[in-house]
Amino acid sequence: MKDNSGKQAHWNHIFRDKPEESLGWYEQDVSYTLDFFPEGILAEPQTIFIAGAGTSQLVDGLLAMGHRLILNDISDAALAKLRGRIGKQDAVIWLAADLSQALPDDLPPVDIWIDRAVLHFLIDEQAIKQYFASLNRLVKSAGFVLLAEFAETGAERCAGLPVHRYSLAAMNRRMLPVFSLLKHAHYDYITPAGGNRPYLYALYQRN
Ligand SMILES: C[S@@+](CC[C@H](N)C(=O)[O-])C[C@H]1O[C@@H](n2cnc3c(N)ncnc32)[C@H](O)[C@@H]1O
């Protein structure tokens, strides 16, 4: 297994030392992501894998809607902060896994996989392949996958790290034909400092 302690330390440092509201991906209002799902999908309780939860407000929103969550992040500091905010929750499985490596065997299959600004930090082809292998293993038949990553016109770096930017065609090459594309959009996220960060949002359903 590859040593991920450097990557983990990098993210831990960010989550321990910086105010959440100053982070270049912080969102108080997560409705764009929630509303990206077709009406009704989130109305029923679902098991949802959050690829790199960070301290996202999305978690609070999904819990309030009654979903069961697998909250993953390479940063145990981010997870500790999130746990401090949401408290002990029966509906949560906590996981501090590096998505460039295989996930534990005992995770339950999921109805929905949500990734906002995590996949684009995987640069090596081997790491990207492993990410999609995990996604393919965990997402149930007819399950949904929302990938929201830096668009081709987006920044080349984030959080001090290089990113792999995605066109729709590049994302489709990873997802089709096992999944079908349901919907996609270009979304201009504005950072707390006022910068424009173009994202590709792409929603897929497993065939
Ligand atoms: C830009 S932040 C986005 C956080 C959250 N998704 C949001 O929208 O607020 C990227 C997150 O991915 C996590 N991360 C980075 N590389 C990762 C990896 N290889 N495996 C799992 N999580 C990772 C970071 O610790 C961080 O929480």
mmCIF file of C-alpha atoms and ligand atoms in Angstrom:
data_model
loop_
_atom_site.group_PDB
_atom_site.id
_atom_site.type_symbol
_atom_site.label_atom_id
_atom_site.label_comp_id
_atom_site.label_asym_id
_atom_site.label_seq_id
_atom_site.Cartn_x
_atom_site.Cartn_y
_atom_site.Cartn_z
ATOM 1 C CA MET A 1 0.000 0.000 0.000
ATOM 2 C CA LYS A 2 1.285 3.451 -0.937
ATOM 3 C CA ASP A 3 2.218 5.812 1.906
ATOM 4 C CA ASN A 4 -0.356 8.630 1.965
ATOM 5 C CA SER A 5 0.899 10.348 5.126
ATOM 6 C CA GLY A 6 2.230 13.353 3.168
ATOM 7 C CA LYS A 7 -1.113 13.982 1.474
ATOM 8 C CA GLN A 8 -2.975 13.457 4.714
ATOM 9 C CA ALA A 9 -0.682 15.862 6.580
ATOM 10 C CA HIS A 10 -1.192 18.464 3.847
ATOM 11 C CA TRP A 11 -4.981 18.345 4.201
ATOM 12 C CA ASN A 12 -4.884 18.075 7.989
ATOM 13 C CA HIS A 13 -2.786 21.227 8.118
ATOM 14 C CA ILE A 14 -5.377 23.080 6.007
ATOM 15 C CA PHE A 15 -8.354 21.935 8.072
ATOM 16 C CA ARG A 16 -6.618 22.555 11.414
ATOM 17 C CA ASP A 17 -5.127 25.946 10.615
ATOM 18 C CA LYS A 18 -7.570 27.744 8.349
ATOM 19 C CA PRO A 19 -11.023 29.075 9.180
ATOM 20 C CA GLU A 20 -13.565 27.006 7.293
ATOM 21 C CA GLU A 21 -15.221 30.092 5.796
ATOM 22 C CA SER A 22 -11.947 31.115 4.118
ATOM 23 C CA LEU A 23 -11.393 27.850 2.224
ATOM 24 C CA GLY A 24 -11.458 28.154 -1.557
ATOM 25 C CA TRP A 25 -14.303 25.615 -1.838
ATOM 26 C CA TYR A 26 -16.438 26.717 1.136
ATOM 27 C CA GLU A 27 -20.183 26.910 0.528
ATOM 28 C CA GLN A 28 -22.742 27.941 3.110
ATOM 29 C CA ASP A 29 -25.550 27.292 0.642
ATOM 30 C CA VAL A 30 -25.290 23.822 -0.907
ATOM 31 C CA SER A 31 -28.580 24.002 -2.795
ATOM 32 C CA TYR A 32 -26.919 23.918 -6.233
ATOM 33 C CA THR A 33 -25.606 20.431 -5.481
ATOM 34 C CA LEU A 34 -28.821 19.209 -3.839
ATOM 35 C CA ASP A 35 -30.988 20.612 -6.620
ATOM 36 C CA PHE A 36 -28.859 18.891 -9.254
ATOM 37 C CA PHE A 37 -30.611 15.611 -8.453
ATOM 38 C CA PRO A 38 -33.894 14.967 -10.275
ATOM 39 C CA GLU A 39 -36.933 15.683 -8.157
ATOM 40 C CA GLY A 40 -37.856 12.846 -5.846
ATOM 41 C CA ILE A 41 -34.460 11.085 -5.721
ATOM 42 C CA LEU A 42 -33.511 12.646 -2.405
ATOM 43 C CA ALA A 43 -37.066 12.448 -1.072
ATOM 44 C CA GLU A 44 -36.570 8.789 -0.070
ATOM 45 C CA PRO A 45 -33.873 7.732 2.447
ATOM 46 C CA GLN A 46 -30.749 6.721 0.511
ATOM 47 C CA THR A 47 -27.311 5.408 1.393
ATOM 48 C CA ILE A 48 -24.896 8.053 0.154
ATOM 49 C CA PHE A 49 -21.108 7.923 -0.135
ATOM 50 C CA ILE A 50 -19.479 11.342 0.205
ATOM 51 C CA ALA A 51 -16.096 10.979 -1.450
ATOM 52 C CA GLY A 52 -14.204 13.709 0.413
ATOM 53 C CA ALA A 53 -16.609 15.250 2.865
ATOM 54 C CA GLY A 54 -14.226 17.857 4.260
ATOM 55 C CA THR A 55 -16.413 19.990 6.509
ATOM 56 C CA SER A 56 -19.102 20.452 3.872
ATOM 57 C CA GLN A 57 -22.529 21.791 4.826
ATOM 58 C CA LEU A 58 -23.912 19.231 2.388
ATOM 59 C CA VAL A 59 -23.558 16.672 5.183
ATOM 60 C CA ASP A 60 -25.909 18.595 7.491
ATOM 61 C CA GLY A 61 -28.431 18.994 4.688
ATOM 62 C CA LEU A 62 -28.424 15.300 3.748
ATOM 63 C CA LEU A 63 -28.683 14.161 7.372
ATOM 64 C CA ALA A 64 -31.614 16.500 7.947
ATOM 65 C CA MET A 65 -33.318 14.838 4.969
ATOM 66 C CA GLY A 66 -32.945 11.422 6.641
ATOM 67 C CA HIS A 67 -30.203 9.841 4.524
ATOM 68 C CA ARG A 68 -27.585 7.329 5.696
ATOM 69 C CA LEU A 69 -24.100 8.622 4.939
ATOM 70 C CA ILE A 70 -20.642 7.195 4.492
ATOM 71 C CA LEU A 71 -18.472 10.212 5.242
ATOM 72 C CA ASN A 72 -15.023 9.679 3.814
ATOM 73 C CA ASP A 73 -11.999 11.949 3.794
ATOM 74 C CA ILE A 74 -8.250 11.461 3.661
ATOM 75 C CA SER A 75 -8.039 14.100 6.405
ATOM 76 C CA ASP A 76 -8.863 12.827 9.869
ATOM 77 C CA ALA A 77 -8.692 16.472 11.022
ATOM 78 C CA ALA A 78 -11.534 17.380 8.645
ATOM 79 C CA LEU A 79 -13.578 14.422 9.875
ATOM 80 C CA ALA A 80 -12.933 15.364 13.523
ATOM 81 C CA LYS A 81 -14.109 18.918 12.813
ATOM 82 C CA LEU A 82 -17.195 17.624 11.038
ATOM 83 C CA ARG A 83 -17.923 15.210 13.865
ATOM 84 C CA GLY A 84 -17.595 18.070 16.353
ATOM 85 C CA ARG A 85 -20.272 19.938 14.395
ATOM 86 C CA ILE A 86 -22.801 17.184 13.641
ATOM 87 C CA GLY A 87 -22.150 15.058 16.748
ATOM 88 C CA LYS A 88 -22.502 11.309 17.032
ATOM 89 C CA GLN A 89 -24.917 10.133 14.371
ATOM 90 C CA ASP A 90 -26.323 6.611 14.013
ATOM 91 C CA ALA A 91 -26.846 7.212 10.300
ATOM 92 C CA VAL A 92 -23.135 7.831 9.635
ATOM 93 C CA ILE A 93 -20.228 5.525 8.807
ATOM 94 C CA TRP A 94 -16.947 7.410 9.261
ATOM 95 C CA LEU A 95 -14.084 6.522 6.949
ATOM 96 C CA ALA A 96 -10.637 8.110 6.631
ATOM 97 C CA ALA A 97 -9.599 6.521 3.340
ATOM 98 C CA ASP A 98 -7.407 7.695 0.490
ATOM 99 C CA LEU A 99 -9.459 7.295 -2.688
ATOM 100 C CA SER A 100 -6.350 6.604 -4.729
ATOM 101 C CA GLN A 101 -6.225 3.264 -2.923
ATOM 102 C CA ALA A 102 -8.718 0.416 -2.567
ATOM 103 C CA LEU A 103 -11.523 1.013 -0.068
ATOM 104 C CA PRO A 104 -12.258 -1.463 2.753
ATOM 105 C CA ASP A 105 -14.160 -4.606 1.685
ATOM 106 C CA ASP A 106 -16.885 -4.285 4.301
ATOM 107 C CA LEU A 107 -18.537 -1.065 3.082
ATOM 108 C CA PRO A 108 -22.223 -1.401 2.160
ATOM 109 C CA PRO A 109 -23.310 -0.794 -1.444
ATOM 110 C CA VAL A 110 -24.554 2.756 -1.980
ATOM 111 C CA ASP A 111 -27.477 4.347 -3.812
ATOM 112 C CA ILE A 112 -25.635 7.598 -4.457
ATOM 113 C CA TRP A 113 -21.986 8.684 -4.721
ATOM 114 C CA ILE A 114 -21.285 12.421 -4.422
ATOM 115 C CA ASP A 115 -17.917 13.992 -5.147
ATOM 116 C CA ARG A 116 -17.463 17.735 -5.064
ATOM 117 C CA ALA A 117 -13.867 18.799 -5.658
ATOM 118 C CA VAL A 118 -12.131 15.562 -4.634
ATOM 119 C CA LEU A 119 -11.522 13.454 -7.744
ATOM 120 C CA HIS A 120 -9.698 16.315 -9.458
ATOM 121 C CA PHE A 121 -6.860 15.987 -6.911
ATOM 122 C CA LEU A 122 -6.027 12.534 -8.274
ATOM 123 C CA ILE A 123 -3.363 13.006 -10.914
ATOM 124 C CA ASP A 124 -1.742 9.622 -11.627
ATOM 125 C CA GLU A 125 -3.596 7.352 -14.003
ATOM 126 C CA GLN A 126 -3.255 4.503 -11.514
ATOM 127 C CA ALA A 127 -4.914 6.605 -8.784
ATOM 128 C CA ILE A 128 -7.744 7.687 -11.082
ATOM 129 C CA LYS A 129 -8.323 4.078 -12.171
ATOM 130 C CA GLN A 130 -8.492 2.949 -8.544
ATOM 131 C CA TYR A 131 -11.016 5.717 -7.753
ATOM 132 C CA PHE A 132 -13.333 4.567 -10.542
ATOM 133 C CA ALA A 133 -12.850 0.910 -9.577
ATOM 134 C CA SER A 134 -14.075 1.754 -6.044
ATOM 135 C CA LEU A 135 -16.987 3.756 -7.446
ATOM 136 C CA ASN A 136 -17.941 0.861 -9.722
ATOM 137 C CA ARG A 137 -17.719 -1.601 -6.850
ATOM 138 C CA LEU A 138 -19.870 0.418 -4.435
ATOM 139 C CA VAL A 139 -22.617 2.034 -6.508
ATOM 140 C CA LYS A 140 -25.712 -0.165 -6.862
ATOM 141 C CA SER A 141 -27.508 -0.896 -10.094
ATOM 142 C CA ALA A 142 -29.672 2.174 -10.956
ATOM 143 C CA GLY A 143 -27.644 4.185 -8.419
ATOM 144 C CA PHE A 144 -26.565 7.790 -9.039
ATOM 145 C CA VAL A 145 -23.146 9.437 -9.220
ATOM 146 C CA LEU A 146 -22.638 13.194 -9.062
ATOM 147 C CA LEU A 147 -19.154 14.364 -10.017
ATOM 148 C CA ALA A 148 -18.470 18.099 -9.583
ATOM 149 C CA GLU A 149 -14.882 18.845 -10.568
ATOM 150 C CA PHE A 150 -12.825 21.724 -11.939
ATOM 151 C CA ALA A 151 -13.821 22.300 -15.560
ATOM 152 C CA GLU A 152 -11.294 22.468 -18.383
ATOM 153 C CA THR A 153 -11.305 26.250 -18.067
ATOM 154 C CA GLY A 154 -10.879 26.034 -14.275
ATOM 155 C CA ALA A 155 -7.852 26.806 -12.143
ATOM 156 C CA GLU A 156 -4.785 24.578 -12.512
ATOM 157 C CA ARG A 157 -4.223 24.370 -8.776
ATOM 158 C CA CYS A 158 -6.261 24.305 -5.587
ATOM 159 C CA ALA A 159 -5.228 24.058 -1.931
ATOM 160 C CA GLY A 160 -1.598 24.290 -3.051
ATOM 161 C CA LEU A 161 -1.924 21.160 -5.202
ATOM 162 C CA PRO A 162 -2.119 20.573 -8.959
ATOM 163 C CA VAL A 163 -5.510 19.434 -10.219
ATOM 164 C CA HIS A 164 -6.693 17.297 -13.117
ATOM 165 C CA ARG A 165 -9.411 19.293 -14.883
ATOM 166 C CA TYR A 166 -12.318 17.557 -16.625
ATOM 167 C CA SER A 167 -14.208 18.072 -19.847
ATOM 168 C CA LEU A 168 -17.537 16.298 -20.194
ATOM 169 C CA ALA A 169 -16.003 13.998 -22.820
ATOM 170 C CA ALA A 170 -13.175 13.029 -20.454
ATOM 171 C CA MET A 171 -15.637 12.305 -17.641
ATOM 172 C CA ASN A 172 -17.850 10.283 -19.974
ATOM 173 C CA ARG A 173 -14.849 8.177 -20.980
ATOM 174 C CA ARG A 174 -14.494 7.146 -17.326
ATOM 175 C CA MET A 175 -18.210 6.553 -16.704
ATOM 176 C CA LEU A 176 -19.821 5.256 -19.903
ATOM 177 C CA PRO A 177 -21.148 2.691 -20.793
ATOM 178 C CA VAL A 178 -21.555 1.288 -17.262
ATOM 179 C CA PHE A 179 -23.385 4.524 -16.381
ATOM 180 C CA SER A 180 -25.576 6.824 -18.474
ATOM 181 C CA LEU A 181 -25.209 10.580 -18.360
ATOM 182 C CA LEU A 182 -28.440 12.124 -17.068
ATOM 183 C CA LYS A 183 -27.476 15.759 -16.840
ATOM 184 C CA HIS A 184 -24.479 18.087 -16.914
ATOM 185 C CA ALA A 185 -23.787 21.779 -16.398
ATOM 186 C CA HIS A 186 -21.077 24.362 -16.183
ATOM 187 C CA TYR A 187 -21.192 26.043 -12.776
ATOM 188 C CA ASP A 188 -19.249 29.155 -11.820
ATOM 189 C CA TYR A 189 -18.474 28.784 -8.133
ATOM 190 C CA ILE A 190 -17.312 32.014 -6.518
ATOM 191 C CA THR A 191 -14.730 31.519 -3.758
ATOM 192 C CA PRO A 192 -14.956 33.405 -0.432
ATOM 193 C CA ALA A 193 -12.155 35.654 -1.789
ATOM 194 C CA GLY A 194 -14.260 36.463 -4.862
ATOM 195 C CA GLY A 195 -12.460 34.291 -7.424
ATOM 196 C CA ASN A 196 -14.323 32.447 -10.163
ATOM 197 C CA ARG A 197 -13.832 28.644 -10.155
ATOM 198 C CA PRO A 198 -15.612 27.012 -13.090
ATOM 199 C CA TYR A 199 -16.849 23.500 -12.310
ATOM 200 C CA LEU A 200 -18.208 20.703 -14.455
ATOM 201 C CA TYR A 201 -21.225 19.096 -12.776
ATOM 202 C CA ALA A 202 -22.134 15.707 -14.240
ATOM 203 C CA LEU A 203 -24.830 13.365 -12.962
ATOM 204 C CA TYR A 204 -24.860 9.711 -14.026
ATOM 205 C CA GLN A 205 -27.081 6.723 -13.371
ATOM 206 C CA ARG A 206 -25.923 3.122 -13.383
ATOM 207 C CA ASN A 207 -27.442 1.037 -16.150
HETATM 208 C C1 LIG B 1 -11.545 20.929 -2.067
HETATM 209 S S1 LIG B 1 -11.976 19.982 -0.674
HETATM 210 C C2 LIG B 1 -13.700 19.674 -0.922
HETATM 211 C C3 LIG B 1 -14.390 19.233 0.326
HETATM 212 C C4 LIG B 1 -15.907 18.991 0.174
HETATM 213 N N1 LIG B 1 -16.183 17.985 -0.837
HETATM 214 C C5 LIG B 1 -16.622 20.261 -0.149
HETATM 215 O O1 LIG B 1 -17.209 20.378 -1.228
HETATM 216 O O2 LIG B 1 -16.606 21.162 0.706
HETATM 217 C C6 LIG B 1 -11.228 18.431 -1.100
HETATM 218 C C7 LIG B 1 -11.434 17.371 -0.037
HETATM 219 O O3 LIG B 1 -10.969 16.121 -0.520
HETATM 220 C C8 LIG B 1 -10.168 15.500 0.464
HETATM 221 N N2 LIG B 1 -9.191 14.656 -0.272
HETATM 222 C C9 LIG B 1 -8.159 15.069 -1.024
HETATM 223 N N3 LIG B 1 -7.515 14.030 -1.573
HETATM 224 C C10 LIG B 1 -8.185 12.916 -1.164
HETATM 225 C C11 LIG B 1 -8.002 11.526 -1.389
HETATM 226 N N4 LIG B 1 -7.006 11.066 -2.156
HETATM 227 N N5 LIG B 1 -8.864 10.658 -0.816
HETATM 228 C C12 LIG B 1 -9.885 11.113 -0.032
HETATM 229 N N6 LIG B 1 -10.094 12.424 0.223
HETATM 230 C C13 LIG B 1 -9.257 13.316 -0.334
HETATM 231 C C14 LIG B 1 -9.546 16.651 1.235
HETATM 232 O O4 LIG B 1 -9.105 16.300 2.510
HETATM 233 C C15 LIG B 1 -10.684 17.652 1.255
HETATM 234 O O5 LIG B 1 -11.549 17.456 2.330
#
